[in-house]
C-alpha cells in the first residue's frame, strides 16, 4: 500500500470519475460477483437489514449494482434506482440485470424531485466524494421526511492518509499505523499495481455534524469486526480482529 499524498485542491471530482472509468473492471473483478467475502458476508446483508421495509430506494454510487440487486431481491414490492457517475460501472450493472433502474449522474445534483425516496443507500462511496456537504444536501432533499439513509464508509480511523501495515524487521513488530485522523484530506492511493484511486478522509465528527445540521438523525451506528471469511483471505488482519474496518450508520430524515 502506498499513500502518495496530494493536497485537497489538487484532486477534483473529475479525477475521481476518471479513476473509476479506468479501473472499474479491476474493481468488479476483485470486489463483486462473490469475489469479496467482506461484501458477501457482511456489507450486503447489513445494508439489506438496515433498509428494513423501505419501498423506494436510491442507491447512490451504485457501481455495478451488487447492493441494489440484493435490495430488490429482498422485497418483491421494492423499487431501486442505481445512480453512478461511471459509464464503466453502469454498463456492467446493465448486463448483470436484477431489476434495477440505472441512471448516470453526479451525487451533487440528483435528478429527482424532492421527497422522491423513502430510502437512500451510499455504500463505500463517500470515501470518494469530494463535495460531501452538497451531496448530503441532495440526499436530504430527495428523501421523504421520515425516510432513512444507510451510510457505509471505510472506518475513518483505519483509513487515514498514510495508514497501513508496518513490518518493522529490526524491532520485530508488525502493526497498523494510523496517520493524521483529525484533518480532512484527499489523497491518491495505489491499491494494486497500476490501480490508483483518489480517496477522501474526514474525521467522523465532520460527517455527524454535517448530517445533524441537515436534520439527519443517527438511529444506529455499527462498527462491525472483520468476518472469518475476510480474515482467511487477508491473514494479516488476524492481528486486527478487534478493530473495525467499516463504519455504518442508519440515519432518519427528521420531519
Ligand atoms: C467503491 S465503488 C462502490 C460501488 C457500490 N456502491 C458497491 O458498494 O458495490 C464507488 C462508486 O462510487 C461512484 N462515484 C464516486 N463519486 C461519485 C459521484 N460524485 N457521483 C456518482 N457516483 C460516484 C464510483 O463511480 C464508483 O462506482
PDB file of N, CA, C and O in Angstrom, residues 11-62:
ATOM      1  N   UNK A  11      -7.052  17.495  -6.252  1.00  0.00           N
ATOM      2  CA  UNK A  11      -7.923  16.415  -6.705  1.00  0.00           C
ATOM      3  C   UNK A  11      -9.335  16.958  -6.871  1.00  0.00           C
ATOM      4  O   UNK A  11      -9.899  17.540  -5.966  1.00  0.00           O
ATOM      5  N   UNK A  12      -9.888  16.756  -8.055  1.00  0.00           N
ATOM      6  CA  UNK A  12     -11.248  17.216  -8.302  1.00  0.00           C
ATOM      7  C   UNK A  12     -12.140  15.993  -8.487  1.00  0.00           C
ATOM      8  O   UNK A  12     -11.659  14.868  -8.651  1.00  0.00           O
ATOM      9  N   UNK A  13     -13.456  16.249  -8.521  1.00  0.00           N
ATOM     10  CA  UNK A  13     -14.370  15.127  -8.735  1.00  0.00           C
ATOM     11  C   UNK A  13     -14.136  14.495 -10.108  1.00  0.00           C
ATOM     12  O   UNK A  13     -14.319  13.303 -10.284  1.00  0.00           O
ATOM     13  N   UNK A  14     -13.656  15.298 -11.064  1.00  0.00           N
ATOM     14  CA  UNK A  14     -13.424  14.683 -12.381  1.00  0.00           C
ATOM     15  C   UNK A  14     -12.242  13.709 -12.340  1.00  0.00           C
ATOM     16  O   UNK A  14     -12.220  12.726 -13.086  1.00  0.00           O
ATOM     17  N   UNK A  15     -11.280  13.938 -11.440  1.00  0.00           N
ATOM     18  CA  UNK A  15     -10.210  12.941 -11.255  1.00  0.00           C
ATOM     19  C   UNK A  15     -10.791  11.636 -10.702  1.00  0.00           C
ATOM     20  O   UNK A  15     -10.360  10.537 -11.070  1.00  0.00           O
ATOM     21  N   UNK A  16     -11.769  11.787  -9.799  1.00  0.00           N
ATOM     22  CA  UNK A  16     -12.410  10.596  -9.221  1.00  0.00           C
ATOM     23  C   UNK A  16     -13.131   9.825 -10.329  1.00  0.00           C
ATOM     24  O   UNK A  16     -12.998   8.606 -10.458  1.00  0.00           O
ATOM     25  N   UNK A  17     -13.873  10.552 -11.151  1.00  0.00           N
ATOM     26  CA  UNK A  17     -14.622   9.911 -12.243  1.00  0.00           C
ATOM     27  C   UNK A  17     -13.670   9.194 -13.195  1.00  0.00           C
ATOM     28  O   UNK A  17     -13.897   8.048 -13.589  1.00  0.00           O
ATOM     29  N   UNK A  18     -12.589   9.885 -13.567  1.00  0.00           N
ATOM     30  CA  UNK A  18     -11.616   9.273 -14.487  1.00  0.00           C
ATOM     31  C   UNK A  18     -11.061   7.976 -13.905  1.00  0.00           C
ATOM     32  O   UNK A  18     -10.944   6.956 -14.602  1.00  0.00           O
ATOM     33  N   UNK A  19     -10.752   8.001 -12.616  1.00  0.00           N
ATOM     34  CA  UNK A  19     -10.190   6.793 -11.984  1.00  0.00           C
ATOM     35  C   UNK A  19     -11.204   5.650 -12.030  1.00  0.00           C
ATOM     36  O   UNK A  19     -10.856   4.502 -12.323  1.00  0.00           O
ATOM     37  N   UNK A  20     -12.497   5.971 -11.765  1.00  0.00           N
ATOM     38  CA  UNK A  20     -13.495   4.891 -11.772  1.00  0.00           C
ATOM     39  C   UNK A  20     -13.751   4.385 -13.179  1.00  0.00           C
ATOM     40  O   UNK A  20     -13.971   3.183 -13.379  1.00  0.00           O
ATOM     41  N   UNK A  21     -13.716   5.265 -14.173  1.00  0.00           N
ATOM     42  CA  UNK A  21     -13.868   4.782 -15.551  1.00  0.00           C
ATOM     43  C   UNK A  21     -12.709   3.839 -15.897  1.00  0.00           C
ATOM     44  O   UNK A  21     -12.895   2.796 -16.499  1.00  0.00           O
ATOM     45  N   UNK A  22     -11.514   4.219 -15.482  1.00  0.00           N
ATOM     46  CA  UNK A  22     -10.316   3.461 -15.867  1.00  0.00           C
ATOM     47  C   UNK A  22     -10.231   2.125 -15.128  1.00  0.00           C
ATOM     48  O   UNK A  22      -9.834   1.114 -15.705  1.00  0.00           O
ATOM     49  N   UNK A  23     -10.610   2.127 -13.849  1.00  0.00           N
ATOM     50  CA  UNK A  23     -10.335   0.941 -13.028  1.00  0.00           C
ATOM     51  C   UNK A  23     -11.588   0.157 -12.626  1.00  0.00           C
ATOM     52  O   UNK A  23     -11.499  -0.742 -11.783  1.00  0.00           O
ATOM     53  N   UNK A  24     -12.734   0.504 -13.211  1.00  0.00           N
ATOM     54  CA  UNK A  24     -13.967  -0.207 -12.829  1.00  0.00           C
ATOM     55  C   UNK A  24     -13.821  -1.717 -13.051  1.00  0.00           C
ATOM     56  O   UNK A  24     -14.268  -2.517 -12.223  1.00  0.00           O
ATOM     57  N   UNK A  25     -13.182  -2.100 -14.150  1.00  0.00           N
ATOM     58  CA  UNK A  25     -13.026  -3.526 -14.458  1.00  0.00           C
ATOM     59  C   UNK A  25     -12.226  -4.239 -13.376  1.00  0.00           C
ATOM     60  O   UNK A  25     -12.574  -5.349 -12.951  1.00  0.00           O
ATOM     61  N   UNK A  26     -11.161  -3.586 -12.908  1.00  0.00           N
ATOM     62  CA  UNK A  26     -10.357  -4.181 -11.831  1.00  0.00           C
ATOM     63  C   UNK A  26     -11.207  -4.342 -10.577  1.00  0.00           C
ATOM     64  O   UNK A  26     -11.201  -5.395  -9.934  1.00  0.00           O
ATOM     65  N   UNK A  27     -11.944  -3.282 -10.259  1.00  0.00           N
ATOM     66  CA  UNK A  27     -12.755  -3.314  -9.027  1.00  0.00           C
ATOM     67  C   UNK A  27     -13.825  -4.400  -9.105  1.00  0.00           C
ATOM     68  O   UNK A  27     -14.038  -5.153  -8.154  1.00  0.00           O
ATOM     69  N   UNK A  28     -14.468  -4.485 -10.260  1.00  0.00           N
ATOM     70  CA  UNK A  28     -15.517  -5.505 -10.430  1.00  0.00           C
ATOM     71  C   UNK A  28     -14.930  -6.913 -10.290  1.00  0.00           C
ATOM     72  O   UNK A  28     -15.545  -7.801  -9.696  1.00  0.00           O
ATOM     73  N   UNK A  29     -13.722  -7.110 -10.835  1.00  0.00           N
ATOM     74  CA  UNK A  29     -13.113  -8.449 -10.786  1.00  0.00           C
ATOM     75  C   UNK A  29     -12.749  -8.865  -9.359  1.00  0.00           C
ATOM     76  O   UNK A  29     -12.758 -10.049  -9.030  1.00  0.00           O
ATOM     77  N   UNK A  30     -12.447  -7.892  -8.514  1.00  0.00           N
ATOM     78  CA  UNK A  30     -11.964  -8.228  -7.162  1.00  0.00           C
ATOM     79  C   UNK A  30     -12.996  -8.043  -6.054  1.00  0.00           C
ATOM     80  O   UNK A  30     -12.844  -8.600  -4.970  1.00  0.00           O
ATOM     81  N   UNK A  31     -14.020  -7.235  -6.311  1.00  0.00           N
ATOM     82  CA  UNK A  31     -14.923  -6.892  -5.195  1.00  0.00           C
ATOM     83  C   UNK A  31     -16.397  -7.163  -5.465  1.00  0.00           C
ATOM     84  O   UNK A  31     -17.240  -6.710  -4.689  1.00  0.00           O
ATOM     85  N   UNK A  32     -16.711  -7.814  -6.568  1.00  0.00           N
ATOM     86  CA  UNK A  32     -18.136  -8.069  -6.862  1.00  0.00           C
ATOM     87  C   UNK A  32     -18.313  -9.521  -7.302  1.00  0.00           C
ATOM     88  O   UNK A  32     -17.341 -10.267  -7.402  1.00  0.00           O
ATOM     89  N   UNK A  33     -19.578  -9.868  -7.552  1.00  0.00           N
ATOM     90  CA  UNK A  33     -19.919 -11.206  -8.076  1.00  0.00           C
ATOM     91  C   UNK A  33     -19.346 -12.331  -7.209  1.00  0.00           C
ATOM     92  O   UNK A  33     -18.843 -13.331  -7.708  1.00  0.00           O
ATOM     93  N   UNK A  34     -19.375 -12.122  -5.888  1.00  0.00           N
ATOM     94  CA  UNK A  34     -18.950 -13.158  -4.953  1.00  0.00           C
ATOM     95  C   UNK A  34     -17.464 -13.222  -4.699  1.00  0.00           C
ATOM     96  O   UNK A  34     -16.988 -14.070  -3.938  1.00  0.00           O
ATOM     97  N   UNK A  35     -16.660 -12.321  -5.288  1.00  0.00           N
ATOM     98  CA  UNK A  35     -15.204 -12.380  -5.136  1.00  0.00           C
ATOM     99  C   UNK A  35     -14.718 -11.811  -3.800  1.00  0.00           C
ATOM    100  O   UNK A  35     -13.602 -12.065  -3.383  1.00  0.00           O
ATOM    101  N   UNK A  36     -15.554 -10.994  -3.155  1.00  0.00           N
ATOM    102  CA  UNK A  36     -15.094 -10.288  -1.949  1.00  0.00           C
ATOM    103  C   UNK A  36     -15.930 -10.752  -0.750  1.00  0.00           C
ATOM    104  O   UNK A  36     -17.103 -10.385  -0.619  1.00  0.00           O
ATOM    105  N   UNK A  37     -15.334 -11.559   0.142  1.00  0.00           N
ATOM    106  CA  UNK A  37     -16.116 -12.090   1.267  1.00  0.00           C
ATOM    107  C   UNK A  37     -16.649 -10.996   2.191  1.00  0.00           C
ATOM    108  O   UNK A  37     -17.663 -11.192   2.858  1.00  0.00           O
ATOM    109  N   UNK A  38     -15.985  -9.858   2.210  1.00  0.00           N
ATOM    110  CA  UNK A  38     -16.480  -8.785   3.077  1.00  0.00           C
ATOM    111  C   UNK A  38     -17.846  -8.297   2.569  1.00  0.00           C
ATOM    112  O   UNK A  38     -18.759  -8.050   3.356  1.00  0.00           O
ATOM    113  N   UNK A  39     -17.979  -8.175   1.262  1.00  0.00           N
ATOM    114  CA  UNK A  39     -19.285  -7.806   0.692  1.00  0.00           C
ATOM    115  C   UNK A  39     -20.312  -8.900   0.955  1.00  0.00           C
ATOM    116  O   UNK A  39     -21.431  -8.645   1.390  1.00  0.00           O
ATOM    117  N   UNK A  40     -19.913 -10.140   0.652  1.00  0.00           N
ATOM    118  CA  UNK A  40     -20.886 -11.237   0.720  1.00  0.00           C
ATOM    119  C   UNK A  40     -21.343 -11.503   2.153  1.00  0.00           C
ATOM    120  O   UNK A  40     -22.527 -11.675   2.414  1.00  0.00           O
ATOM    121  N   UNK A  41     -20.367 -11.544   3.092  1.00  0.00           N
ATOM    122  CA  UNK A  41     -20.686 -11.976   4.460  1.00  0.00           C
ATOM    123  C   UNK A  41     -21.178 -10.824   5.324  1.00  0.00           C
ATOM    124  O   UNK A  41     -21.792 -11.044   6.362  1.00  0.00           O
ATOM    125  N   UNK A  42     -20.832  -9.599   4.965  1.00  0.00           N
ATOM    126  CA  UNK A  42     -21.052  -8.510   5.908  1.00  0.00           C
ATOM    127  C   UNK A  42     -21.779  -7.317   5.289  1.00  0.00           C
ATOM    128  O   UNK A  42     -22.859  -6.937   5.739  1.00  0.00           O
ATOM    129  N   UNK A  43     -21.171  -6.743   4.251  1.00  0.00           N
ATOM    130  CA  UNK A  43     -21.684  -5.454   3.769  1.00  0.00           C
ATOM    131  C   UNK A  43     -23.103  -5.587   3.217  1.00  0.00           C
ATOM    132  O   UNK A  43     -24.024  -4.864   3.634  1.00  0.00           O
ATOM    133  N   UNK A  44     -23.295  -6.525   2.298  1.00  0.00           N
ATOM    134  CA  UNK A  44     -24.613  -6.622   1.652  1.00  0.00           C
ATOM    135  C   UNK A  44     -25.691  -7.032   2.668  1.00  0.00           C
ATOM    136  O   UNK A  44     -26.737  -6.361   2.755  1.00  0.00           O
ATOM    137  N   UNK A  45     -25.456  -8.085   3.486  1.00  0.00           N
ATOM    138  CA  UNK A  45     -26.513  -8.424   4.464  1.00  0.00           C
ATOM    139  C   UNK A  45     -26.822  -7.282   5.433  1.00  0.00           C
ATOM    140  O   UNK A  45     -27.986  -7.046   5.765  1.00  0.00           O
ATOM    141  N   UNK A  46     -25.800  -6.557   5.877  1.00  0.00           N
ATOM    142  CA  UNK A  46     -26.057  -5.459   6.826  1.00  0.00           C
ATOM    143  C   UNK A  46     -26.880  -4.350   6.180  1.00  0.00           C
ATOM    144  O   UNK A  46     -27.779  -3.784   6.806  1.00  0.00           O
ATOM    145  N   UNK A  47     -26.576  -4.034   4.938  1.00  0.00           N
ATOM    146  CA  UNK A  47     -27.327  -2.956   4.283  1.00  0.00           C
ATOM    147  C   UNK A  47     -28.778  -3.384   4.061  1.00  0.00           C
ATOM    148  O   UNK A  47     -29.714  -2.610   4.313  1.00  0.00           O
ATOM    149  N   UNK A  48     -28.972  -4.613   3.623  1.00  0.00           N
ATOM    150  CA  UNK A  48     -30.352  -5.101   3.418  1.00  0.00           C
ATOM    151  C   UNK A  48     -31.119  -5.015   4.738  1.00  0.00           C
ATOM    152  O   UNK A  48     -32.255  -4.535   4.793  1.00  0.00           O
ATOM    153  N   UNK A  49     -30.466  -5.428   5.813  1.00  0.00           N
ATOM    154  CA  UNK A  49     -31.138  -5.389   7.126  1.00  0.00           C
ATOM    155  C   UNK A  49     -31.463  -3.941   7.529  1.00  0.00           C
ATOM    156  O   UNK A  49     -32.574  -3.636   7.969  1.00  0.00           O
ATOM    157  N   UNK A  50     -30.513  -3.052   7.337  1.00  0.00           N
ATOM    158  CA  UNK A  50     -30.720  -1.657   7.747  1.00  0.00           C
ATOM    159  C   UNK A  50     -31.807  -0.970   6.916  1.00  0.00           C
ATOM    160  O   UNK A  50     -32.443  -0.028   7.389  1.00  0.00           O
ATOM    161  N   UNK A  51     -32.016  -1.436   5.714  1.00  0.00           N
ATOM    162  CA  UNK A  51     -33.043  -0.801   4.862  1.00  0.00           C
ATOM    163  C   UNK A  51     -34.449  -1.218   5.258  1.00  0.00           C
ATOM    164  O   UNK A  51     -35.426  -0.597   4.804  1.00  0.00           O
ATOM    165  N   UNK A  52     -34.571  -2.246   6.107  1.00  0.00           N
ATOM    166  CA  UNK A  52     -35.873  -2.624   6.659  1.00  0.00           C
ATOM    167  C   UNK A  52     -36.909  -2.808   5.566  1.00  0.00           C
ATOM    168  O   UNK A  52     -36.688  -3.504   4.578  1.00  0.00           O
ATOM    169  N   UNK A  53     -38.058  -2.126   5.735  1.00  0.00           N
ATOM    170  CA  UNK A  53     -39.122  -2.302   4.744  1.00  0.00           C
ATOM    171  C   UNK A  53     -39.291  -1.079   3.851  1.00  0.00           C
ATOM    172  O   UNK A  53     -40.384  -0.811   3.354  1.00  0.00           O
ATOM    173  N   UNK A  54     -38.203  -0.351   3.649  1.00  0.00           N
ATOM    174  CA  UNK A  54     -38.295   0.800   2.743  1.00  0.00           C
ATOM    175  C   UNK A  54     -38.708   0.315   1.357  1.00  0.00           C
ATOM    176  O   UNK A  54     -38.335  -0.774   0.913  1.00  0.00           O
ATOM    177  N   UNK A  55     -39.416   1.174   0.666  1.00  0.00           N
ATOM    178  CA  UNK A  55     -40.093   0.742  -0.545  1.00  0.00           C
ATOM    179  C   UNK A  55     -39.395   1.251  -1.808  1.00  0.00           C
ATOM    180  O   UNK A  55     -39.230   0.531  -2.784  1.00  0.00           O
ATOM    181  N   UNK A  56     -38.959   2.504  -1.775  1.00  0.00           N
ATOM    182  CA  UNK A  56     -38.344   3.104  -2.980  1.00  0.00           C
ATOM    183  C   UNK A  56     -36.976   3.649  -2.571  1.00  0.00           C
ATOM    184  O   UNK A  56     -36.883   4.628  -1.816  1.00  0.00           O
ATOM    185  N   UNK A  57     -35.919   2.997  -3.084  1.00  0.00           N
ATOM    186  CA  UNK A  57     -34.559   3.294  -2.597  1.00  0.00           C
ATOM    187  C   UNK A  57     -33.702   3.846  -3.724  1.00  0.00           C
ATOM    188  O   UNK A  57     -33.712   3.337  -4.846  1.00  0.00           O
ATOM    189  N   UNK A  58     -32.928   4.869  -3.382  1.00  0.00           N
ATOM    190  CA  UNK A  58     -31.912   5.379  -4.301  1.00  0.00           C
ATOM    191  C   UNK A  58     -30.554   4.859  -3.836  1.00  0.00           C
ATOM    192  O   UNK A  58     -30.141   5.121  -2.704  1.00  0.00           O
ATOM    193  N   UNK A  59     -29.872   4.107  -4.710  1.00  0.00           N
ATOM    194  CA  UNK A  59     -28.524   3.615  -4.393  1.00  0.00           C
ATOM    195  C   UNK A  59     -27.536   4.597  -5.006  1.00  0.00           C
ATOM    196  O   UNK A  59     -27.331   4.644  -6.229  1.00  0.00           O
ATOM    197  N   UNK A  60     -26.918   5.394  -4.136  1.00  0.00           N
ATOM    198  CA  UNK A  60     -26.029   6.483  -4.556  1.00  0.00           C
ATOM    199  C   UNK A  60     -24.640   5.916  -4.851  1.00  0.00           C
ATOM    200  O   UNK A  60     -24.004   5.345  -3.962  1.00  0.00           O
ATOM    201  N   UNK A  61     -24.166   6.061  -6.074  1.00  0.00           N
ATOM    202  CA  UNK A  61     -22.874   5.468  -6.424  1.00  0.00           C
ATOM    203  C   UNK A  61     -23.006   3.961  -6.425  1.00  0.00           C
ATOM    204  O   UNK A  61     -22.275   3.242  -5.745  1.00  0.00           O
ATOM    205  N   UNK A  62     -23.948   3.460  -7.230  1.00  0.00           N
ATOM    206  CA  UNK A  62     -24.336   2.036  -7.167  1.00  0.00           C
ATOM    207  C   UNK A  62     -23.274   1.102  -7.731  1.00  0.00           C
ATOM    208  O   UNK A  62     -23.362  -0.113  -7.551  1.00  0.00           O
TER     209      UNK A  62
END
